[in-house]
PDB file of C-alpha atoms in Angstrom:
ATOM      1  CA  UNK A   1      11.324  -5.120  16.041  1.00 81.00           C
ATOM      2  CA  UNK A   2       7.790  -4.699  17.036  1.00 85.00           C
ATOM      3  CA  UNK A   3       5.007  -7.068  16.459  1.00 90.00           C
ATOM      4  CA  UNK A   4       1.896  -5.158  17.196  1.00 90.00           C
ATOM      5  CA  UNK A   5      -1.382  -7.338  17.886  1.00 91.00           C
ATOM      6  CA  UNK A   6      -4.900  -7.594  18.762  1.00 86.00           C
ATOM      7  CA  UNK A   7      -8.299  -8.505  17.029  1.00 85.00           C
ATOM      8  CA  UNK A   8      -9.675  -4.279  17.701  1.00 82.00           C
ATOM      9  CA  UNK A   9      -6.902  -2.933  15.257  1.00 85.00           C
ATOM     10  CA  UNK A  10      -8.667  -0.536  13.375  1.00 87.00           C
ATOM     11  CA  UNK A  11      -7.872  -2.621  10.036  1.00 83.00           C
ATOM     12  CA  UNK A  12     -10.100  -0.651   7.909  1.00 86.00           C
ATOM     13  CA  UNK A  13      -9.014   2.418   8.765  1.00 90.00           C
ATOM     14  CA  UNK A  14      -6.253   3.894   7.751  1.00 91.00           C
ATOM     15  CA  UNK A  15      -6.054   7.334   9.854  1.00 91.00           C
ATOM     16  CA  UNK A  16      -6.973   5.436  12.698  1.00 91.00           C
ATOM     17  CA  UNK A  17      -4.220   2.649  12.242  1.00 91.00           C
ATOM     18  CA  UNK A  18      -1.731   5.902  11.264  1.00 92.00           C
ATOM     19  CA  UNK A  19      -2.380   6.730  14.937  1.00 91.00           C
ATOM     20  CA  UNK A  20      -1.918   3.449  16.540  1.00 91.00           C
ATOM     21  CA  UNK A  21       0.920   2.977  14.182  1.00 91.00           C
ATOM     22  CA  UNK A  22       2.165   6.555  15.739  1.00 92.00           C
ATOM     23  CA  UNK A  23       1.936   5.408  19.117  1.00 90.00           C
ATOM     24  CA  UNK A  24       3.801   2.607  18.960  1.00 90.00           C
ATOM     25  CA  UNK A  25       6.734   3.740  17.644  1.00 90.00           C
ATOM     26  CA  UNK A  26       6.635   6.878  20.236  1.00 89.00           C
ATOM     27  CA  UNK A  27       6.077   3.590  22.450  1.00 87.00           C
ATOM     28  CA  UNK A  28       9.930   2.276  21.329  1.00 85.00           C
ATOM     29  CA  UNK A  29      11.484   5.578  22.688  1.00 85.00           C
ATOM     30  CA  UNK A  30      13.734   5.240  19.781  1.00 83.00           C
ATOM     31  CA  UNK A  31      13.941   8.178  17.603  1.00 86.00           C
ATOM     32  CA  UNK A  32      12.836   6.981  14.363  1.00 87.00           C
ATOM     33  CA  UNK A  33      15.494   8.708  11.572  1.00 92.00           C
ATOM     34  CA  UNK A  34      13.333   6.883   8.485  1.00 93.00           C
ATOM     35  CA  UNK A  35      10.080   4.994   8.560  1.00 94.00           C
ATOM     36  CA  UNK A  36       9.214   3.306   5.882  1.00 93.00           C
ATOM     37  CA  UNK A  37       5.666   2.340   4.348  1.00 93.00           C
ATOM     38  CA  UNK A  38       4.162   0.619   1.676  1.00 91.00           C
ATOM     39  CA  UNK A  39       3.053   3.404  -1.229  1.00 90.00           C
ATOM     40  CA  UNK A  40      -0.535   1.498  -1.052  1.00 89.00           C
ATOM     41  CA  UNK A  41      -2.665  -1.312   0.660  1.00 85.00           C
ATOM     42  CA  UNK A  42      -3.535  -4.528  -1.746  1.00 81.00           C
ATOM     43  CA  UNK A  43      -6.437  -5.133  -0.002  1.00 79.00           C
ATOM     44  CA  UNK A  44      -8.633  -2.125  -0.389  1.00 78.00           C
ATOM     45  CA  UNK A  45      -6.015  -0.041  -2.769  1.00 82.00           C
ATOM     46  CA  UNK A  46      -6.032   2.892  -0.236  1.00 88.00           C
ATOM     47  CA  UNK A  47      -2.881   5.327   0.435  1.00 91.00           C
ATOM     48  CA  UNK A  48      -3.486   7.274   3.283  1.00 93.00           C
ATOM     49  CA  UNK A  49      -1.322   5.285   5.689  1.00 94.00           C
ATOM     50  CA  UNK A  50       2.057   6.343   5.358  1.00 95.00           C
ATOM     51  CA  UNK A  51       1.037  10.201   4.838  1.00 96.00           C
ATOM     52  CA  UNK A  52      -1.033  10.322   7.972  1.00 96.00           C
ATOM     53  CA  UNK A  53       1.369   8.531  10.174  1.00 96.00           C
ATOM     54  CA  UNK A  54       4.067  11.592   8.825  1.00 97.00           C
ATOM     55  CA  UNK A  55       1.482  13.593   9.901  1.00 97.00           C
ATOM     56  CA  UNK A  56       1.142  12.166  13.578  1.00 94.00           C
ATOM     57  CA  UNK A  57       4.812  11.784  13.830  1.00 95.00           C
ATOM     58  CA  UNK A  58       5.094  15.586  12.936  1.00 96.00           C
ATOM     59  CA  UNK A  59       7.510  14.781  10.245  1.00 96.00           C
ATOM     60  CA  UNK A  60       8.341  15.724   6.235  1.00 96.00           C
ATOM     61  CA  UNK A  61       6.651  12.773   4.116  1.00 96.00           C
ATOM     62  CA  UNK A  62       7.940  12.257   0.633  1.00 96.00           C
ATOM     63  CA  UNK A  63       5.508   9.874  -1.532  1.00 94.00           C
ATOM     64  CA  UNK A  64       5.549   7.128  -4.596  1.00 93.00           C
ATOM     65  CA  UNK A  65       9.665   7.051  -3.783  1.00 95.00           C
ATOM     66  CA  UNK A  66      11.591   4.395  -6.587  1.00 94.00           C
ATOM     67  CA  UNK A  67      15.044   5.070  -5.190  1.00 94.00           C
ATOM     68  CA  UNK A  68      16.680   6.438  -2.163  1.00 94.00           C
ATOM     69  CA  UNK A  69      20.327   8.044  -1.563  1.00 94.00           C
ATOM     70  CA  UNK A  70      21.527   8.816   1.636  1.00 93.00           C
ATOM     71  CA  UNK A  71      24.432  11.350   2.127  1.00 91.00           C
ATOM     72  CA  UNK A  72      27.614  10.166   3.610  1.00 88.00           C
ATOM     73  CA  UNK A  73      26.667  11.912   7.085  1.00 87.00           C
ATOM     74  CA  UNK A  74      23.056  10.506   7.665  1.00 84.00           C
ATOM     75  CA  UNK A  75      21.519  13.794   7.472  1.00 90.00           C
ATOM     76  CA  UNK A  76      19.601  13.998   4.667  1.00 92.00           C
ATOM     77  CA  UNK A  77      18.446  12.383   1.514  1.00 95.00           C
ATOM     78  CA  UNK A  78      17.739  12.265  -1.986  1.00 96.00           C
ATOM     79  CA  UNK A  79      14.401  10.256  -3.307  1.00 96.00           C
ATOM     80  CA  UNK A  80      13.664   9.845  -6.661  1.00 96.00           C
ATOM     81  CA  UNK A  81       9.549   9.170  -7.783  1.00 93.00           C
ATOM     82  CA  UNK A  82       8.478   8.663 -10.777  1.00 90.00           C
ATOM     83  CA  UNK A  83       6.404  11.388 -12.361  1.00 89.00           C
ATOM     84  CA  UNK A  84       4.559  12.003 -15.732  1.00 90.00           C
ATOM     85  CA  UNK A  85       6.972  11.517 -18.153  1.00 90.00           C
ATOM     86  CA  UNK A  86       9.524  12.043 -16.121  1.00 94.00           C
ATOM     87  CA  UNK A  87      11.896  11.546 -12.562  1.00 93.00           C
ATOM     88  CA  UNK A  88      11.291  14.053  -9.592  1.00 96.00           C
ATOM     89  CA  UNK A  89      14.403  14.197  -7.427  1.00 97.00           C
ATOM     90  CA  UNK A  90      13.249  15.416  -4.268  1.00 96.00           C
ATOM     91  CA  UNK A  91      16.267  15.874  -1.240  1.00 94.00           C
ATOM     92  CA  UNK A  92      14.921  16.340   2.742  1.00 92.00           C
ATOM     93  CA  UNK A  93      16.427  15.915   5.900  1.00 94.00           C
ATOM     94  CA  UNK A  94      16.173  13.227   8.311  1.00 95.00           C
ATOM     95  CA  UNK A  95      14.255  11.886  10.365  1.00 95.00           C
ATOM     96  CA  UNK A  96      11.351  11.214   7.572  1.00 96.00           C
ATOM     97  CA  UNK A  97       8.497   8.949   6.413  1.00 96.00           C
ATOM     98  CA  UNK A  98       8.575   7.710   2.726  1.00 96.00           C
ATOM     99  CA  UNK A  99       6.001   5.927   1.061  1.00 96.00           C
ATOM    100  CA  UNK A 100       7.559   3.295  -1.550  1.00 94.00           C
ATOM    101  CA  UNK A 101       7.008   1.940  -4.869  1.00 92.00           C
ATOM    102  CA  UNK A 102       6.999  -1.857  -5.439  1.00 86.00           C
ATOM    103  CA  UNK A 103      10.280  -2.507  -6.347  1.00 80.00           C
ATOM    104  CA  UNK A 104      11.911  -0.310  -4.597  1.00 83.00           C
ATOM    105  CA  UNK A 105      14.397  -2.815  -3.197  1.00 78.00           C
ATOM    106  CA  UNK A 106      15.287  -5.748  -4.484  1.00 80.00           C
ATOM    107  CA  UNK A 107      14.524  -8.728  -1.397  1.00 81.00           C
ATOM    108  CA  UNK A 108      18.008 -10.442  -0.992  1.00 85.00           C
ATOM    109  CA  UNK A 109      17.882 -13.914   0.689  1.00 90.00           C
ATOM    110  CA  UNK A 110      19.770 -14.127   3.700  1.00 90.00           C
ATOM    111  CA  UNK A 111      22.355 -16.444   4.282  1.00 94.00           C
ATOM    112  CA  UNK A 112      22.081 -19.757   7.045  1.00 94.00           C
ATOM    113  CA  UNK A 113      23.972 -18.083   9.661  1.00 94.00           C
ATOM    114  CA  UNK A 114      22.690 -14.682   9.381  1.00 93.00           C
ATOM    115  CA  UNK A 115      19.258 -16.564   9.434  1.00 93.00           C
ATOM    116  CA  UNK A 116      19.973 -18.395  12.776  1.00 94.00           C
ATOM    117  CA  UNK A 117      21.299 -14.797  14.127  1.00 94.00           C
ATOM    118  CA  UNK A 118      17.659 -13.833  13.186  1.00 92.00           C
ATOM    119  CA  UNK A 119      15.826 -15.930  14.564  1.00 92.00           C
ATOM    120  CA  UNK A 120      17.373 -14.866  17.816  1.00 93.00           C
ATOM    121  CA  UNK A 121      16.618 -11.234  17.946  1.00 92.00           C
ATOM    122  CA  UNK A 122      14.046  -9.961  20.464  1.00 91.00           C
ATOM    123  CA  UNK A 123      10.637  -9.111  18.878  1.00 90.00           C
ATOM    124  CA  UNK A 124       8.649  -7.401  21.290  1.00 89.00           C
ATOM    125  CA  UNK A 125       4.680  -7.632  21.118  1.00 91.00           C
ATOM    126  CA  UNK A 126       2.730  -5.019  21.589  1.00 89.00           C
ATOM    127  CA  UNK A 127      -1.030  -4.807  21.944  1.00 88.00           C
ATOM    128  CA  UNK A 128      -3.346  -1.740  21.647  1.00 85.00           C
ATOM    129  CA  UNK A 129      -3.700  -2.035  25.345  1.00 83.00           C
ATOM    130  CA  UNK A 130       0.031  -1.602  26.188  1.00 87.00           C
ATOM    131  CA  UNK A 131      -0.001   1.867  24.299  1.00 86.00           C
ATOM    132  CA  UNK A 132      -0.986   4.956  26.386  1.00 78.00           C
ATOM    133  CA  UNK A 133      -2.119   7.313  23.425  1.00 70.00           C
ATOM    134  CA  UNK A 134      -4.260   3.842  21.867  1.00 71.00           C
ATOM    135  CA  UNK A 135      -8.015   5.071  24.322  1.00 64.00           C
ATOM    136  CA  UNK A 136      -7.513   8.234  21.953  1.00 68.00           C
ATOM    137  CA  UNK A 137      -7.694   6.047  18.602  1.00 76.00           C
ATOM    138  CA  UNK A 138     -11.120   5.451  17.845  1.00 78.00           C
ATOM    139  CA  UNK A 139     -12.062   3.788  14.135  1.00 82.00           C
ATOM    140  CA  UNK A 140     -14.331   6.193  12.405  1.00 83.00           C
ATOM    141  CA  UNK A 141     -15.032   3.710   9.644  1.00 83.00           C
ATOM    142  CA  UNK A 142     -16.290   0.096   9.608  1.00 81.00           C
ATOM    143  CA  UNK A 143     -16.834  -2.614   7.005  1.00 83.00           C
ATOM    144  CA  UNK A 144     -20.063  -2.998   5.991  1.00 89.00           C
ATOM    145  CA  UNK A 145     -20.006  -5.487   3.623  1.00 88.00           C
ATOM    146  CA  UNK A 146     -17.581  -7.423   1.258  1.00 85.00           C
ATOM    147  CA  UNK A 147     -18.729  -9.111  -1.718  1.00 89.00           C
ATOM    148  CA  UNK A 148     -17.270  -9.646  -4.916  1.00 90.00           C
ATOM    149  CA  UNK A 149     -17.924  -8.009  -8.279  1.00 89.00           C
ATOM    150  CA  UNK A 150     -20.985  -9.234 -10.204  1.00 91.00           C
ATOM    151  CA  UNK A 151     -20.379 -12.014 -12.413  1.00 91.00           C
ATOM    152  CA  UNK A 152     -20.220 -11.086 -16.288  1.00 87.00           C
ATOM    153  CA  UNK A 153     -22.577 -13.069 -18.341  1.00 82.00           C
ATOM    154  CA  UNK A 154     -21.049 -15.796 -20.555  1.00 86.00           C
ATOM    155  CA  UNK A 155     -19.620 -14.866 -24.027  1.00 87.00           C
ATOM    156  CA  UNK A 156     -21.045 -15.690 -27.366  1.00 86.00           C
ATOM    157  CA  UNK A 157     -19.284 -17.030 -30.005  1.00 90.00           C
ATOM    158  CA  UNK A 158     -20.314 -16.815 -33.415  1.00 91.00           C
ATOM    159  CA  UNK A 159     -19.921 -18.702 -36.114  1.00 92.00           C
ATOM    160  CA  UNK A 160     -19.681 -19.085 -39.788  1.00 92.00           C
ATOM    161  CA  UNK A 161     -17.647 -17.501 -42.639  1.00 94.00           C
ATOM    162  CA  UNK A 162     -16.036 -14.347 -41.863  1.00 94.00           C
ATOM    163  CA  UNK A 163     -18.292 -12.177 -43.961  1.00 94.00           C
ATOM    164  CA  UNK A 164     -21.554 -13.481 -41.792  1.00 94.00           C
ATOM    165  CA  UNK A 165     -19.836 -13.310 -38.783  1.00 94.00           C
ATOM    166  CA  UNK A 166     -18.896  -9.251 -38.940  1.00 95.00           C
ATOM    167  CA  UNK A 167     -22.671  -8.912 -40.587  1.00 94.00           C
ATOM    168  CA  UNK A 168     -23.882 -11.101 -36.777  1.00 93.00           C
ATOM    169  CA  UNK A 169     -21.421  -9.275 -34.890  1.00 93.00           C
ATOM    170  CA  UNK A 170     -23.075  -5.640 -36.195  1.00 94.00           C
ATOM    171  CA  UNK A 171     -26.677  -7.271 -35.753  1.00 93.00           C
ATOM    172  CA  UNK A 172     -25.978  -8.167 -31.981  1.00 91.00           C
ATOM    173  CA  UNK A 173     -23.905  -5.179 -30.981  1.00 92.00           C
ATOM    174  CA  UNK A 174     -26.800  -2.668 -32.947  1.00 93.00           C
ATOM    175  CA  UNK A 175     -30.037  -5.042 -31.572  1.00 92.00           C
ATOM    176  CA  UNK A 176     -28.838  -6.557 -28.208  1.00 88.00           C
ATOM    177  CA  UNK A 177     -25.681  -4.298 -26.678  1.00 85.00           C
ATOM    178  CA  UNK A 178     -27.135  -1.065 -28.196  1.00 87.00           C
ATOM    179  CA  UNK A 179     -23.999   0.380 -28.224  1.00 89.00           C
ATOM    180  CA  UNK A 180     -23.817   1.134 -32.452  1.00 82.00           C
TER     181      UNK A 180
END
């Protein structure tokens, strides 16, 4: 595994991190036969990640992936996405980048010994600085600001028997909302 740190990862960018990303896995010397990523961030709801690191890795990408099937030699694939309506079933060969659904896998929890064995593995950390290709990753975009949404203003209820209530309710949404 590979921890990679540092407080100048280009967070808010995801072509940028898709290239420091690149890097350090051409850093491992290991040749990658399936990288895995996330189908979406949380934080800012962007997708570009796992696409452009396919594309800096020079290899296939399949996207929005719900299942996977490897054959019985390790060659190739099959990944099923969900489409309109339907299931694509696309097959490729390896080495590849998918980009998952949530709940793709189900997380299993691992058992006290295999745990222990865990903890025990190397985990190698890696900072921009240790990767030769990182001087050529430069963010092109920056936050600027991060606020949240404006506040709604507070309902109204209103009262009375039902019959004066829909006769309000038309008054307000015709006088005040101006949307009848």
């Amino acid at each position: 595994a590979i921890h990679l740190v540092g407080d100048d990862l280009p967070r808010h960018d995801e072509i940028a991190m898709a290239r420091l990303l690149a890097a350090a896995i051409r850093h491992t010397g290991v040749d990658a036969d399936l990288v895995l990523c996330g189908k979406q961030t949380i934080d800012n709801d962007s997708g570009e990640l796992g696409p452009a690191l396919a594309e800096f890795l020079e290899l296939p990408h399949i996207g929005a992936v719900v299942r996977v099937e490897l054959d019985e030699a390790g060659a190739s694939l099959r990944a099923h996405r969900r489409i309109e309506g339907a299931e694509e079933v696309l097959e490729g060969a390896l080495p590849i980048v998918l980009t998952c659904e949530k709940g793709l896998v189900e997380p299993r929890y691992p058992s006290l010994p295999n745990l222990m064995k865990a903890k025990k593995k190397p985990v190698e950390t890696v900072s921009r600085d240790d990767l030769p290709d990182a001087a050529t990753v430069a963010p092109r975009t920056r936050l600027v600001r991060l606020e949240p949404p404006v506040a709604r203003p507070p309902c109204r209820v209103v009262d009375g028997e039902p019959r004066e209530m829909a006769r309000e309710l038309v008054r307000l949404l015709r006088e005040e909302a101006r949307v009848l």
